[in-house]
Amino acid sequence: MDIGVVGPGAMGTFMAGLLAKENEVTLLGRRDEDIERVEIVGESELSFRVNFTTRAAELNEAELVVISTKAFDTEEAVEEVASHIPSDCSVLSLQNGLKNEEIISRYVGVERTIGGITSHGVTYLEPGKVKHAGKGETVIGAYPKGRVERVKETAELLSSAGIKTEVTDNILGQIWKKVIVNSGINPVTALLEVKNGLLMEEKEVLDIVEEAVREAAEVARGYTELPVNDPFEETKKVIESTRDNRSSMLQDIDNKKRTEIDQINGAVVEKGDKTGISVPINRTLYGLVKGLEKKYL
Ligand SMILES: NC(=O)c1ccc[n+]([C@@H]2O[C@H](COP(=O)([O-])OP(=O)(O)OC[C@H]3O[C@@H](n4cnc5c(N)ncnc54)[C@H](OP(=O)(O)O)[C@@H]3O)[C@@H](O)[C@H]2O)c1
């Protein structure tokens, strides 16, 4: 299959490398880079040839495009590729944040939009080379909900590439679930500069995480059916299983990069305001991380 992967960072390089085993993969970046092969080290070890380009027009034969930019770059990336890809090409997001699929579907239509989440952990090493740091689940589904054949085929394609993928008929609920968990873990670890595990060790800190998660879940219930009964219990499970990890938001702050706070707590605040649900903890965490970013951006 002819596949385009947009965004040659950690996740994009990882996806391109795995998919290149059985497919013709073109990795699209926005800066010239010297990439002829992708090498993955760590949990998966492989090296395959990929085509690298900065010209979206080279995706004109793609049957599937995977968007792997940070969520704040989704609109620019999708706008760029939407006019070049064939009219029946599916567009899949495995990003974090609430609005990626909403943006993709605005450009290519809901019938071609595939939503997704993944908890694989990938670290960027150098152009074309990443470390697969931790395995995790991947779930995809027709956006915003339902079950269609092209999603099943895409899940089979990903699974056969080594990314074991489940299909859900409520991907919006799954995306919200991840945003809810991240709304507690990400900003608090970034503000305190601590690994995830520390959140469980200080009651006052865990109380803030709990409030953020409960607010986000209340907002979510106005938009979708949540695939989890107790989002705070779910959050604690994620904290326990990732206790030695530095969250992606903390890593972004460490590296003086823009975070995805707008697409996580910022999106909870925006959706809460729209439905009249008060989210004071999310608003506070959002403002504090924006302030932290402002110090270097
Ligand atoms: N890494 C992980 O372990 C992981 C796990 C689960 C989910 N995710 C999610 O996956 C998404 C990507 O994360 P990441 O860690 O891979 O980020 P990343 O390493 O920062 O990579 C993003 C890449 O997208 C490129 N890009 C931005 N705009 C573009 C455009 N218009 N056209 C082409 N390329 C463009 C960036 O290029 P520049 O260098 O020019 O900015 C960068 O190479 C995020 O939503 C993240 O939350 C990541």
mmCIF file of C-alpha atoms and ligand atoms in Angstrom:
data_model
loop_
_atom_site.group_PDB
_atom_site.id
_atom_site.type_symbol
_atom_site.label_atom_id
_atom_site.label_comp_id
_atom_site.label_asym_id
_atom_site.label_seq_id
_atom_site.Cartn_x
_atom_site.Cartn_y
_atom_site.Cartn_z
ATOM 1 C CA MET A 1 0.000 0.000 0.000
ATOM 2 C CA ASP A 2 1.114 3.582 -0.672
ATOM 3 C CA ILE A 3 1.191 5.413 2.688
ATOM 4 C CA GLY A 4 2.038 9.014 3.606
ATOM 5 C CA VAL A 5 3.236 9.888 7.114
ATOM 6 C CA VAL A 6 3.174 13.600 7.942
ATOM 7 C CA GLY A 7 5.660 14.815 10.574
ATOM 8 C CA PRO A 8 9.128 13.224 10.796
ATOM 9 C CA GLY A 9 9.399 13.539 14.610
ATOM 10 C CA ALA A 10 9.258 10.745 17.206
ATOM 11 C CA MET A 11 5.855 9.213 16.380
ATOM 12 C CA GLY A 12 5.995 9.864 12.615
ATOM 13 C CA THR A 13 9.432 8.267 12.225
ATOM 14 C CA PHE A 14 8.283 5.283 14.322
ATOM 15 C CA MET A 15 5.112 4.772 12.262
ATOM 16 C CA ALA A 16 6.964 5.237 8.963
ATOM 17 C CA GLY A 17 9.635 2.705 9.963
ATOM 18 C CA LEU A 18 7.191 0.000 10.994
ATOM 19 C CA LEU A 19 4.854 0.527 8.047
ATOM 20 C CA ALA A 20 7.778 0.535 5.567
ATOM 21 C CA LYS A 21 8.344 -3.182 6.166
ATOM 22 C CA GLU A 22 5.358 -4.096 3.960
ATOM 23 C CA ASN A 23 4.389 -0.804 2.297
ATOM 24 C CA GLU A 24 5.706 2.043 0.168
ATOM 25 C CA VAL A 25 6.033 4.872 2.721
ATOM 26 C CA THR A 26 6.601 8.571 2.080
ATOM 27 C CA LEU A 27 7.539 10.664 5.108
ATOM 28 C CA LEU A 28 6.589 14.333 4.705
ATOM 29 C CA GLY A 29 8.484 17.016 6.649
ATOM 30 C CA ARG A 30 8.469 20.777 6.504
ATOM 31 C CA ARG A 31 12.277 21.140 6.566
ATOM 32 C CA ASP A 32 14.828 19.495 4.342
ATOM 33 C CA GLU A 33 16.337 16.490 6.122
ATOM 34 C CA ASP A 34 18.696 13.776 5.011
ATOM 35 C CA ILE A 35 16.472 10.723 5.544
ATOM 36 C CA GLU A 36 16.691 7.655 3.286
ATOM 37 C CA ARG A 37 15.981 4.982 5.873
ATOM 38 C CA VAL A 38 14.290 4.794 9.248
ATOM 39 C CA GLU A 39 15.991 3.031 12.104
ATOM 40 C CA ILE A 40 14.123 2.031 15.262
ATOM 41 C CA VAL A 41 15.996 0.859 18.357
ATOM 42 C CA GLY A 42 14.709 -0.271 21.763
ATOM 43 C CA GLU A 43 11.560 -2.385 22.147
ATOM 44 C CA SER A 44 11.442 -2.806 18.349
ATOM 45 C CA GLU A 45 14.644 -3.053 16.329
ATOM 46 C CA LEU A 46 14.468 -2.502 12.563
ATOM 47 C CA SER A 47 15.667 -0.440 9.650
ATOM 48 C CA PHE A 48 13.743 0.085 6.405
ATOM 49 C CA ARG A 49 13.959 2.372 3.398
ATOM 50 C CA VAL A 50 11.439 5.271 3.204
ATOM 51 C CA ASN A 51 10.979 8.176 0.784
ATOM 52 C CA PHE A 52 11.459 11.536 2.461
ATOM 53 C CA THR A 53 10.033 14.735 0.970
ATOM 54 C CA THR A 54 9.005 18.280 1.853
ATOM 55 C CA ARG A 55 6.528 18.382 -1.075
ATOM 56 C CA ALA A 56 2.957 17.417 -0.120
ATOM 57 C CA ALA A 57 2.259 16.842 -3.856
ATOM 58 C CA GLU A 58 4.283 13.609 -3.565
ATOM 59 C CA LEU A 59 1.435 12.101 -1.524
ATOM 60 C CA ASN A 60 -0.769 12.146 -4.637
ATOM 61 C CA GLU A 61 -1.004 8.335 -4.756
ATOM 62 C CA ALA A 62 -1.404 7.705 -1.021
ATOM 63 C CA GLU A 63 -4.208 5.381 0.069
ATOM 64 C CA LEU A 64 -3.637 6.240 3.728
ATOM 65 C CA VAL A 65 -2.106 9.311 5.368
ATOM 66 C CA VAL A 66 -1.047 9.273 9.034
ATOM 67 C CA ILE A 67 -0.848 12.696 10.694
ATOM 68 C CA SER A 68 2.002 12.692 13.241
ATOM 69 C CA THR A 69 2.596 16.363 13.983
ATOM 70 C CA LYS A 70 2.052 17.895 17.408
ATOM 71 C CA ALA A 71 -1.632 18.821 17.800
ATOM 72 C CA PHE A 72 -0.950 22.568 17.417
ATOM 73 C CA ASP A 73 0.424 21.873 13.891
ATOM 74 C CA THR A 74 -2.450 19.643 12.721
ATOM 75 C CA GLU A 75 -4.350 22.357 10.857
ATOM 76 C CA GLU A 76 -1.317 23.550 8.873
ATOM 77 C CA ALA A 77 -0.327 19.965 8.024
ATOM 78 C CA VAL A 78 -3.794 18.807 6.987
ATOM 79 C CA GLU A 79 -4.486 21.936 4.950
ATOM 80 C CA GLU A 80 -1.232 21.307 3.098
ATOM 81 C CA VAL A 81 -1.896 17.658 2.205
ATOM 82 C CA ALA A 82 -5.695 17.690 1.737
ATOM 83 C CA SER A 83 -5.622 19.138 -1.786
ATOM 84 C CA HIS A 84 -2.944 16.685 -3.021
ATOM 85 C CA ILE A 85 -4.149 13.301 -1.760
ATOM 86 C CA PRO A 86 -6.614 11.148 -3.775
ATOM 87 C CA SER A 87 -10.302 11.660 -3.022
ATOM 88 C CA ASP A 88 -10.654 8.225 -1.386
ATOM 89 C CA CYS A 89 -7.493 8.392 0.759
ATOM 90 C CA SER A 90 -8.162 7.888 4.499
ATOM 91 C CA VAL A 91 -6.504 10.225 7.012
ATOM 92 C CA LEU A 92 -5.591 8.789 10.412
ATOM 93 C CA SER A 93 -4.556 10.651 13.567
ATOM 94 C CA LEU A 94 -2.714 8.921 16.408
ATOM 95 C CA GLN A 95 -1.989 12.241 18.127
ATOM 96 C CA ASN A 96 -2.911 13.556 21.547
ATOM 97 C CA GLY A 97 -5.464 16.298 22.100
ATOM 98 C CA LEU A 98 -9.114 16.882 21.495
ATOM 99 C CA LYS A 99 -9.380 18.557 18.132
ATOM 100 C CA ASN A 100 -7.200 16.668 15.636
ATOM 101 C CA GLU A 101 -10.031 14.614 14.137
ATOM 102 C CA GLU A 102 -12.366 17.631 14.173
ATOM 103 C CA ILE A 103 -9.780 19.524 12.066
ATOM 104 C CA ILE A 104 -9.018 16.579 9.745
ATOM 105 C CA SER A 105 -12.704 15.958 9.066
ATOM 106 C CA ARG A 106 -13.192 19.626 8.195
ATOM 107 C CA TYR A 107 -10.707 19.219 5.319
ATOM 108 C CA VAL A 108 -11.374 15.654 4.093
ATOM 109 C CA GLY A 109 -14.855 14.814 5.444
ATOM 110 C CA VAL A 110 -15.849 12.528 8.307
ATOM 111 C CA GLU A 111 -16.123 9.464 6.066
ATOM 112 C CA ARG A 112 -12.350 9.603 5.364
ATOM 113 C CA THR A 113 -11.309 10.570 8.908
ATOM 114 C CA ILE A 114 -10.006 7.843 11.225
ATOM 115 C CA GLY A 115 -9.489 8.797 14.848
ATOM 116 C CA GLY A 116 -6.967 7.123 17.066
ATOM 117 C CA ILE A 117 -4.946 7.040 20.247
ATOM 118 C CA THR A 118 -1.759 5.210 21.091
ATOM 119 C CA SER A 119 0.214 4.742 24.281
ATOM 120 C CA HIS A 120 3.428 3.542 22.665
ATOM 121 C CA GLY A 121 6.319 5.638 23.963
ATOM 122 C CA VAL A 122 8.801 6.871 21.360
ATOM 123 C CA THR A 123 11.846 9.127 21.772
ATOM 124 C CA TYR A 124 13.383 11.077 18.916
ATOM 125 C CA LEU A 125 17.138 10.498 18.545
ATOM 126 C CA GLU A 126 18.145 12.051 15.200
ATOM 127 C CA PRO A 127 16.629 12.480 11.701
ATOM 128 C CA GLY A 128 15.338 9.033 10.708
ATOM 129 C CA LYS A 129 16.200 7.389 14.042
ATOM 130 C CA VAL A 130 13.981 6.881 17.119
ATOM 131 C CA LYS A 131 13.929 4.798 20.278
ATOM 132 C CA HIS A 132 10.860 2.666 20.959
ATOM 133 C CA ALA A 133 10.815 3.248 24.725
ATOM 134 C CA GLY A 134 7.625 1.462 25.733
ATOM 135 C CA LYS A 135 4.847 -0.631 24.223
ATOM 136 C CA GLY A 136 1.229 0.402 24.694
ATOM 137 C CA GLU A 137 -2.260 -0.036 23.321
ATOM 138 C CA THR A 138 -3.484 1.517 20.078
ATOM 139 C CA VAL A 139 -7.185 2.025 19.373
ATOM 140 C CA ILE A 140 -8.709 3.481 16.213
ATOM 141 C CA GLY A 141 -12.239 4.143 15.027
ATOM 142 C CA ALA A 142 -14.493 5.928 12.570
ATOM 143 C CA TYR A 143 -14.859 9.548 13.666
ATOM 144 C CA PRO A 144 -16.827 10.561 15.664
ATOM 145 C CA LYS A 145 -18.320 7.096 16.128
ATOM 146 C CA GLY A 146 -19.561 4.021 14.301
ATOM 147 C CA ARG A 147 -17.928 1.109 12.544
ATOM 148 C CA VAL A 148 -16.805 1.071 8.908
ATOM 149 C CA GLU A 149 -14.795 -1.343 6.769
ATOM 150 C CA ARG A 150 -11.901 1.034 6.055
ATOM 151 C CA VAL A 151 -11.170 1.323 9.790
ATOM 152 C CA LYS A 152 -11.032 -2.461 10.155
ATOM 153 C CA GLU A 153 -8.637 -2.669 7.180
ATOM 154 C CA THR A 154 -6.448 0.085 8.649
ATOM 155 C CA ALA A 155 -6.303 -1.715 12.012
ATOM 156 C CA GLU A 156 -5.213 -4.911 10.208
ATOM 157 C CA LEU A 157 -2.537 -2.950 8.340
ATOM 158 C CA LEU A 158 -1.188 -1.414 11.576
ATOM 159 C CA SER A 159 -1.297 -4.737 13.432
ATOM 160 C CA SER A 160 0.571 -6.487 10.647
ATOM 161 C CA ALA A 161 3.220 -3.723 10.816
ATOM 162 C CA GLY A 162 3.734 -4.509 14.514
ATOM 163 C CA ILE A 163 1.417 -1.887 16.055
ATOM 164 C CA LYS A 164 -1.250 -4.115 17.614
ATOM 165 C CA THR A 165 -4.453 -2.146 17.009
ATOM 166 C CA GLU A 166 -8.013 -2.524 18.320
ATOM 167 C CA VAL A 167 -11.102 -1.086 16.642
ATOM 168 C CA THR A 168 -13.701 0.817 18.665
ATOM 169 C CA ASP A 169 -17.068 2.217 17.605
ATOM 170 C CA ASN A 170 -16.654 5.083 20.083
ATOM 171 C CA ILE A 171 -13.319 6.688 19.225
ATOM 172 C CA LEU A 172 -14.493 10.093 20.469
ATOM 173 C CA GLY A 173 -14.966 8.552 23.922
ATOM 174 C CA GLN A 174 -11.456 7.033 23.772
ATOM 175 C CA ILE A 175 -9.918 10.366 22.713
ATOM 176 C CA TRP A 176 -11.713 12.117 25.588
ATOM 177 C CA LYS A 177 -10.559 9.394 27.999
ATOM 178 C CA LYS A 178 -6.927 10.062 27.094
ATOM 179 C CA VAL A 179 -7.419 13.839 27.325
ATOM 180 C CA ILE A 180 -9.033 13.425 30.761
ATOM 181 C CA VAL A 181 -6.119 11.354 32.092
ATOM 182 C CA ASN A 182 -3.592 13.739 30.528
ATOM 183 C CA SER A 183 -5.426 16.800 31.914
ATOM 184 C CA GLY A 184 -4.339 15.682 35.387
ATOM 185 C CA ILE A 185 -0.946 14.053 34.782
ATOM 186 C CA ASN A 186 0.652 16.314 32.158
ATOM 187 C CA PRO A 187 0.363 19.846 33.576
ATOM 188 C CA VAL A 188 1.023 18.820 37.186
ATOM 189 C CA THR A 189 4.193 16.839 36.327
ATOM 190 C CA ALA A 190 5.338 19.686 34.054
ATOM 191 C CA LEU A 191 4.753 22.375 36.713
ATOM 192 C CA LEU A 192 6.404 20.367 39.497
ATOM 193 C CA GLU A 193 9.121 18.959 37.223
ATOM 194 C CA VAL A 194 8.577 15.439 38.547
ATOM 195 C CA LYS A 195 8.185 11.931 37.158
ATOM 196 C CA ASN A 196 4.613 10.600 36.998
ATOM 197 C CA GLY A 197 5.021 8.415 40.103
ATOM 198 C CA LEU A 198 5.462 11.365 42.443
ATOM 199 C CA LEU A 199 1.832 12.375 41.848
ATOM 200 C CA MET A 200 0.781 9.415 44.027
ATOM 201 C CA GLU A 201 3.126 10.252 46.886
ATOM 202 C CA GLU A 202 1.735 13.592 48.071
ATOM 203 C CA LYS A 203 -1.986 13.691 48.935
ATOM 204 C CA GLU A 204 -2.312 17.405 48.180
ATOM 205 C CA VAL A 205 -0.782 16.891 44.726
ATOM 206 C CA LEU A 206 -3.026 13.896 43.961
ATOM 207 C CA ASP A 207 -6.055 15.995 45.049
ATOM 208 C CA ILE A 208 -5.258 18.510 42.291
ATOM 209 C CA VAL A 209 -4.911 15.714 39.733
ATOM 210 C CA GLU A 210 -8.252 14.267 40.905
ATOM 211 C CA GLU A 211 -10.068 17.604 40.613
ATOM 212 C CA ALA A 212 -8.677 18.235 37.104
ATOM 213 C CA VAL A 213 -9.706 14.752 35.992
ATOM 214 C CA ARG A 214 -13.203 14.969 37.506
ATOM 215 C CA GLU A 215 -13.838 18.373 35.891
ATOM 216 C CA ALA A 216 -12.641 17.149 32.491
ATOM 217 C CA ALA A 217 -14.808 14.036 32.773
ATOM 218 C CA GLU A 218 -17.883 16.129 33.571
ATOM 219 C CA VAL A 219 -17.261 18.227 30.454
ATOM 220 C CA ALA A 220 -16.638 15.083 28.370
ATOM 221 C CA ARG A 221 -20.009 13.585 29.364
ATOM 222 C CA GLY A 222 -21.682 16.505 27.564
ATOM 223 C CA TYR A 223 -20.047 15.396 24.310
ATOM 224 C CA THR A 224 -19.758 11.613 24.398
ATOM 225 C CA GLU A 225 -20.290 8.411 26.307
ATOM 226 C CA LEU A 226 -17.125 7.719 28.304
ATOM 227 C CA PRO A 227 -15.685 4.201 27.948
ATOM 228 C CA VAL A 228 -14.677 4.204 31.615
ATOM 229 C CA ASN A 229 -16.739 4.364 34.818
ATOM 230 C CA ASP A 230 -14.269 6.117 37.096
ATOM 231 C CA PRO A 231 -11.773 8.320 35.207
ATOM 232 C CA PHE A 232 -9.782 9.065 38.379
ATOM 233 C CA GLU A 233 -9.245 5.326 39.053
ATOM 234 C CA GLU A 234 -8.153 5.019 35.415
ATOM 235 C CA THR A 235 -5.730 7.943 35.905
ATOM 236 C CA LYS A 236 -4.206 6.330 38.993
ATOM 237 C CA LYS A 237 -3.686 3.099 37.016
ATOM 238 C CA VAL A 238 -1.878 5.054 34.280
ATOM 239 C CA ILE A 239 0.273 6.841 36.884
ATOM 240 C CA GLU A 240 1.222 3.501 38.478
ATOM 241 C CA SER A 241 2.122 1.880 35.163
ATOM 242 C CA THR A 242 4.188 4.889 34.035
ATOM 243 C CA ARG A 243 5.648 5.902 37.410
ATOM 244 C CA ASP A 244 9.216 6.256 36.092
ATOM 245 C CA ASN A 245 8.201 8.258 32.991
ATOM 246 C CA ARG A 246 8.663 11.962 32.433
ATOM 247 C CA SER A 247 5.387 13.068 30.785
ATOM 248 C CA SER A 248 5.527 14.481 27.256
ATOM 249 C CA MET A 249 4.587 17.918 28.625
ATOM 250 C CA LEU A 250 7.453 17.836 31.118
ATOM 251 C CA GLN A 251 9.835 16.797 28.322
ATOM 252 C CA ASP A 252 8.600 19.702 26.181
ATOM 253 C CA ILE A 253 9.157 22.159 29.053
ATOM 254 C CA ASP A 254 12.631 20.641 29.663
ATOM 255 C CA ASN A 255 13.478 21.075 25.979
ATOM 256 C CA LYS A 256 11.986 24.600 25.877
ATOM 257 C CA LYS A 257 9.457 23.495 23.246
ATOM 258 C CA ARG A 258 5.813 24.391 22.829
ATOM 259 C CA THR A 259 3.554 21.992 24.778
ATOM 260 C CA GLU A 260 0.148 20.565 23.808
ATOM 261 C CA ILE A 261 -1.522 22.377 26.754
ATOM 262 C CA ASP A 262 -3.930 24.248 24.397
ATOM 263 C CA GLN A 263 -5.185 20.916 23.016
ATOM 264 C CA ILE A 264 -5.509 19.256 26.460
ATOM 265 C CA ASN A 265 -6.477 21.521 29.413
ATOM 266 C CA GLY A 266 -7.103 24.458 27.036
ATOM 267 C CA ALA A 267 -9.584 22.345 25.087
ATOM 268 C CA VAL A 268 -11.308 21.213 28.323
ATOM 269 C CA VAL A 269 -11.697 24.881 29.344
ATOM 270 C CA GLU A 270 -13.056 25.817 25.908
ATOM 271 C CA LYS A 271 -15.554 22.931 25.785
ATOM 272 C CA GLY A 272 -16.517 23.542 29.437
ATOM 273 C CA ASP A 273 -17.218 27.214 28.713
ATOM 274 C CA LYS A 274 -19.395 26.196 25.742
ATOM 275 C CA THR A 275 -21.542 23.882 27.861
ATOM 276 C CA GLY A 276 -21.567 26.032 31.011
ATOM 277 C CA ILE A 277 -19.533 23.612 33.139
ATOM 278 C CA SER A 278 -17.167 25.233 35.588
ATOM 279 C CA VAL A 279 -13.552 23.967 35.348
ATOM 280 C CA PRO A 280 -11.478 26.125 37.749
ATOM 281 C CA ILE A 281 -8.631 23.630 38.237
ATOM 282 C CA ASN A 282 -8.198 23.049 34.499
ATOM 283 C CA ARG A 283 -8.282 26.816 33.931
ATOM 284 C CA THR A 284 -5.600 27.337 36.578
ATOM 285 C CA LEU A 285 -3.343 24.536 35.293
ATOM 286 C CA TYR A 286 -3.821 25.857 31.749
ATOM 287 C CA GLY A 287 -2.818 29.395 32.742
ATOM 288 C CA LEU A 288 0.205 28.231 34.728
ATOM 289 C CA VAL A 289 1.605 26.075 31.918
ATOM 290 C CA LYS A 290 0.979 28.907 29.415
ATOM 291 C CA GLY A 291 2.989 31.146 31.756
ATOM 292 C CA LEU A 292 5.771 28.580 31.974
ATOM 293 C CA GLU A 293 5.937 28.347 28.172
ATOM 294 C CA LYS A 294 5.963 32.137 27.889
ATOM 295 C CA LYS A 295 9.259 32.233 29.771
ATOM 296 C CA TYR A 296 11.074 30.725 26.780
ATOM 297 C CA LEU A 297 8.796 30.764 23.713
HETATM 298 N N1 LIG B 1 6.300 10.519 21.119
HETATM 299 C C1 LIG B 1 5.462 9.720 21.759
HETATM 300 O O1 LIG B 1 5.869 8.809 22.522
HETATM 301 C C2 LIG B 1 3.965 9.875 21.597
HETATM 302 C C3 LIG B 1 3.111 8.879 22.141
HETATM 303 C C4 LIG B 1 1.729 8.996 21.959
HETATM 304 C C5 LIG B 1 1.219 10.072 21.268
HETATM 305 N N2 LIG B 1 2.062 11.034 20.769
HETATM 306 C C6 LIG B 1 1.459 12.152 20.065
HETATM 307 O O2 LIG B 1 1.888 12.127 18.702
HETATM 308 C C7 LIG B 1 1.970 13.470 18.203
HETATM 309 C C8 LIG B 1 3.381 13.702 17.662
HETATM 310 O O3 LIG B 1 4.273 13.653 18.757
HETATM 311 P P1 LIG B 1 5.851 13.531 18.605
HETATM 312 O O4 LIG B 1 6.391 13.174 19.912
HETATM 313 O O5 LIG B 1 6.163 12.684 17.408
HETATM 314 O O6 LIG B 1 6.230 15.063 18.243
HETATM 315 P P2 LIG B 1 7.552 15.621 17.587
HETATM 316 O O7 LIG B 1 8.690 14.703 17.863
HETATM 317 O O8 LIG B 1 7.648 17.059 17.967
HETATM 318 O O9 LIG B 1 7.283 15.524 16.014
HETATM 319 C C9 LIG B 1 6.403 16.351 15.306
HETATM 320 C C10 LIG B 1 6.949 16.480 13.889
HETATM 321 O O10 LIG B 1 5.968 17.084 13.049
HETATM 322 C C11 LIG B 1 6.660 17.976 12.175
HETATM 323 N N3 LIG B 1 5.721 18.926 11.567
HETATM 324 C C12 LIG B 1 5.057 19.947 12.140
HETATM 325 N N4 LIG B 1 4.277 20.576 11.231
HETATM 326 C C13 LIG B 1 4.457 19.924 10.064
HETATM 327 C C14 LIG B 1 3.927 20.107 8.742
HETATM 328 N N5 LIG B 1 3.067 21.087 8.463
HETATM 329 N N6 LIG B 1 4.325 19.255 7.777
HETATM 330 C C15 LIG B 1 5.207 18.254 8.034
HETATM 331 N N7 LIG B 1 5.758 18.039 9.263
HETATM 332 C C16 LIG B 1 5.378 18.863 10.256
HETATM 333 C C17 LIG B 1 7.689 18.613 13.104
HETATM 334 O O11 LIG B 1 8.653 19.293 12.353
HETATM 335 P P3 LIG B 1 9.555 20.471 13.031
HETATM 336 O O12 LIG B 1 10.718 19.750 13.594
HETATM 337 O O13 LIG B 1 9.848 21.333 11.867
HETATM 338 O O14 LIG B 1 8.726 21.142 14.080
HETATM 339 C C18 LIG B 1 8.208 17.364 13.813
HETATM 340 O O15 LIG B 1 9.167 16.693 12.992
HETATM 341 C C19 LIG B 1 1.602 14.377 19.377
HETATM 342 O O16 LIG B 1 0.248 14.713 19.336
HETATM 343 C C20 LIG B 1 1.903 13.510 20.588
HETATM 344 O O17 LIG B 1 1.160 13.891 21.757
HETATM 345 C C21 LIG B 1 3.417 10.947 20.901
#
